[in-house]
Amino acid sequence: DGGITQSPKYLFRKEGQNVTLSCEQNLNHDAMYWYRQDPGQGLRLIYYSQIVNDFQKGDIAEGYSVSREKKESFPLTVTSAQKNPTAFYLCATSGAQTYGYTFGSGTRLTVV
Amino acid sequence: QQQVKQSPQSLIVQKGGISIINCAYENTAFDYFPWYQQFPGKGPALLIAIRPDVSEKKEGRFTISFNKSAKQFSLHIMDSQPGDSATYFCAVTGGYNKLIFGAGTRLAVHP
């Protein structure tokens, strides 16, 4: 059953902590993306990777970091430098010869 | 730099009515125009998409109308149902590049 798995579904972070959101895919897609969505808002691109061991900053990369050591995995770390991390985080993938994205089901991060 | 403008921001339609959401883009190099549907707490899912070589594409109750000269495309939902209540995003891209999303439209279909 191909798809994207984001975990955990809900995550709570204390002030000053780093947390890592997982995104795993078995679609054999080359490109992976992280988006942030605030309540009632659109999708803002954080980071994206078009190939293993390479990634680029999106529009709101400050306070976030990523790695792409495997084709299947693109974890996102929300660092303590991100002052307002409470949001819904979405991972997406796209194939090299296809248009459009497939999205995961998201992780809701809340600062407590 | 806003490359795609989506309107309206929110829309209320009565059951059975027609919902219309519009998007305008700037770059004539874009060649793929998808619409995504997102339910609360879920990731967006591809609803329907069009390429600029056709002016209209219909899938069930959902239709994309495309006006290349005006650089606009729209989503029409015929016979709107309460189950269509969701947020809709248009997007554009050129080549096998990352999508650029509109700001989204929250649709509420009242019974």
mmCIF file with all atom_site columns, N, CA, C and O in Angstrom, chain B residues 1 12 15 22 24 36 41 82 103:
data_model
loop_
_atom_site.group_PDB
_atom_site.id
_atom_site.type_symbol
_atom_site.label_atom_id
_atom_site.label_alt_id
_atom_site.label_comp_id
_atom_site.label_asym_id
_atom_site.label_entity_id
_atom_site.label_seq_id
_atom_site.pdbx_PDB_ins_code
_atom_site.Cartn_x
_atom_site.Cartn_y
_atom_site.Cartn_z
_atom_site.occupancy
_atom_site.B_iso_or_equiv
_atom_site.pdbx_formal_charge
_atom_site.auth_seq_id
_atom_site.auth_comp_id
_atom_site.auth_asym_id
_atom_site.auth_atom_id
_atom_site.pdbx_PDB_model_num
ATOM 1  N N  . GLN B 1 1   ? 6.264   38.060 -3.492  1.00 0.00 ? 1   GLN B N  1
ATOM 2  C CA . GLN B 1 1   ? 5.913   37.893 -4.904  1.00 0.00 ? 1   GLN B CA 1
ATOM 3  C C  . GLN B 1 1   ? 4.822   36.827 -5.009  1.00 0.00 ? 1   GLN B C  1
ATOM 4  O O  . GLN B 1 1   ? 5.060   35.654 -4.779  1.00 0.00 ? 1   GLN B O  1
ATOM 5  N N  . ILE B 1 12  ? -19.956 30.645 0.872   1.00 0.00 ? 12  ILE B N  1
ATOM 6  C CA . ILE B 1 12  ? -21.095 29.904 1.428   1.00 0.00 ? 12  ILE B CA 1
ATOM 7  C C  . ILE B 1 12  ? -22.086 29.667 0.301   1.00 0.00 ? 12  ILE B C  1
ATOM 8  O O  . ILE B 1 12  ? -22.491 30.607 -0.395  1.00 0.00 ? 12  ILE B O  1
ATOM 9  N N  . LYS B 1 15  ? -27.064 23.988 -0.519  1.00 0.00 ? 15  LYS B N  1
ATOM 10 C CA . LYS B 1 15  ? -27.066 22.656 -1.125  1.00 0.00 ? 15  LYS B CA 1
ATOM 11 C C  . LYS B 1 15  ? -27.759 22.707 -2.477  1.00 0.00 ? 15  LYS B C  1
ATOM 12 O O  . LYS B 1 15  ? -28.841 23.283 -2.628  1.00 0.00 ? 15  LYS B O  1
ATOM 13 N N  . ASN B 1 22  ? -11.982 31.034 -8.106  1.00 0.00 ? 22  ASN B N  1
ATOM 14 C CA . ASN B 1 22  ? -11.164 31.556 -9.189  1.00 0.00 ? 22  ASN B CA 1
ATOM 15 C C  . ASN B 1 22  ? -9.696  31.693 -8.813  1.00 0.00 ? 22  ASN B C  1
ATOM 16 O O  . ASN B 1 22  ? -9.372  31.978 -7.647  1.00 0.00 ? 22  ASN B O  1
ATOM 17 N N  . ALA B 1 24  ? -5.910  33.363 -10.556 1.00 0.00 ? 24  ALA B N  1
ATOM 18 C CA . ALA B 1 24  ? -5.225  34.088 -11.613 1.00 0.00 ? 24  ALA B CA 1
ATOM 19 C C  . ALA B 1 24  ? -3.722  33.935 -11.415 1.00 0.00 ? 24  ALA B C  1
ATOM 20 O O  . ALA B 1 24  ? -3.239  33.973 -10.278 1.00 0.00 ? 24  ALA B O  1
ATOM 21 N N  . TYR B 1 36  ? -6.627  21.256 -5.301  1.00 0.00 ? 36  TYR B N  1
ATOM 22 C CA . TYR B 1 36  ? -6.560  20.338 -4.176  1.00 0.00 ? 36  TYR B CA 1
ATOM 23 C C  . TYR B 1 36  ? -7.721  20.623 -3.234  1.00 0.00 ? 36  TYR B C  1
ATOM 24 O O  . TYR B 1 36  ? -8.135  21.766 -3.051  1.00 0.00 ? 36  TYR B O  1
ATOM 25 N N  . GLY B 1 41  ? -8.038  18.783 9.444   1.00 0.00 ? 41  GLY B N  1
ATOM 26 C CA . GLY B 1 41  ? -7.181  17.782 10.062  1.00 0.00 ? 41  GLY B CA 1
ATOM 27 C C  . GLY B 1 41  ? -6.568  16.783 9.106   1.00 0.00 ? 41  GLY B C  1
ATOM 28 O O  . GLY B 1 41  ? -5.905  15.839 9.543   1.00 0.00 ? 41  GLY B O  1
ATOM 29 N N  . PRO B 1 82  ? -23.239 19.192 1.140   1.00 0.00 ? 82  PRO B N  1
ATOM 30 C CA . PRO B 1 82  ? -22.570 19.475 2.417   1.00 0.00 ? 82  PRO B CA 1
ATOM 31 C C  . PRO B 1 82  ? -21.221 18.762 2.549   1.00 0.00 ? 82  PRO B C  1
ATOM 32 O O  . PRO B 1 82  ? -20.295 19.279 3.169   1.00 0.00 ? 82  PRO B O  1
ATOM 33 N N  . ALA B 1 103 ? -3.915  30.934 -1.906  1.00 0.00 ? 103 ALA B N  1
ATOM 34 C CA . ALA B 1 103 ? -4.102  31.083 -0.463  1.00 0.00 ? 103 ALA B CA 1
ATOM 35 C C  . ALA B 1 103 ? -5.220  30.210 0.100   1.00 0.00 ? 103 ALA B C  1
ATOM 36 O O  . ALA B 1 103 ? -5.345  30.078 1.315   1.00 0.00 ? 103 ALA B O  1
#
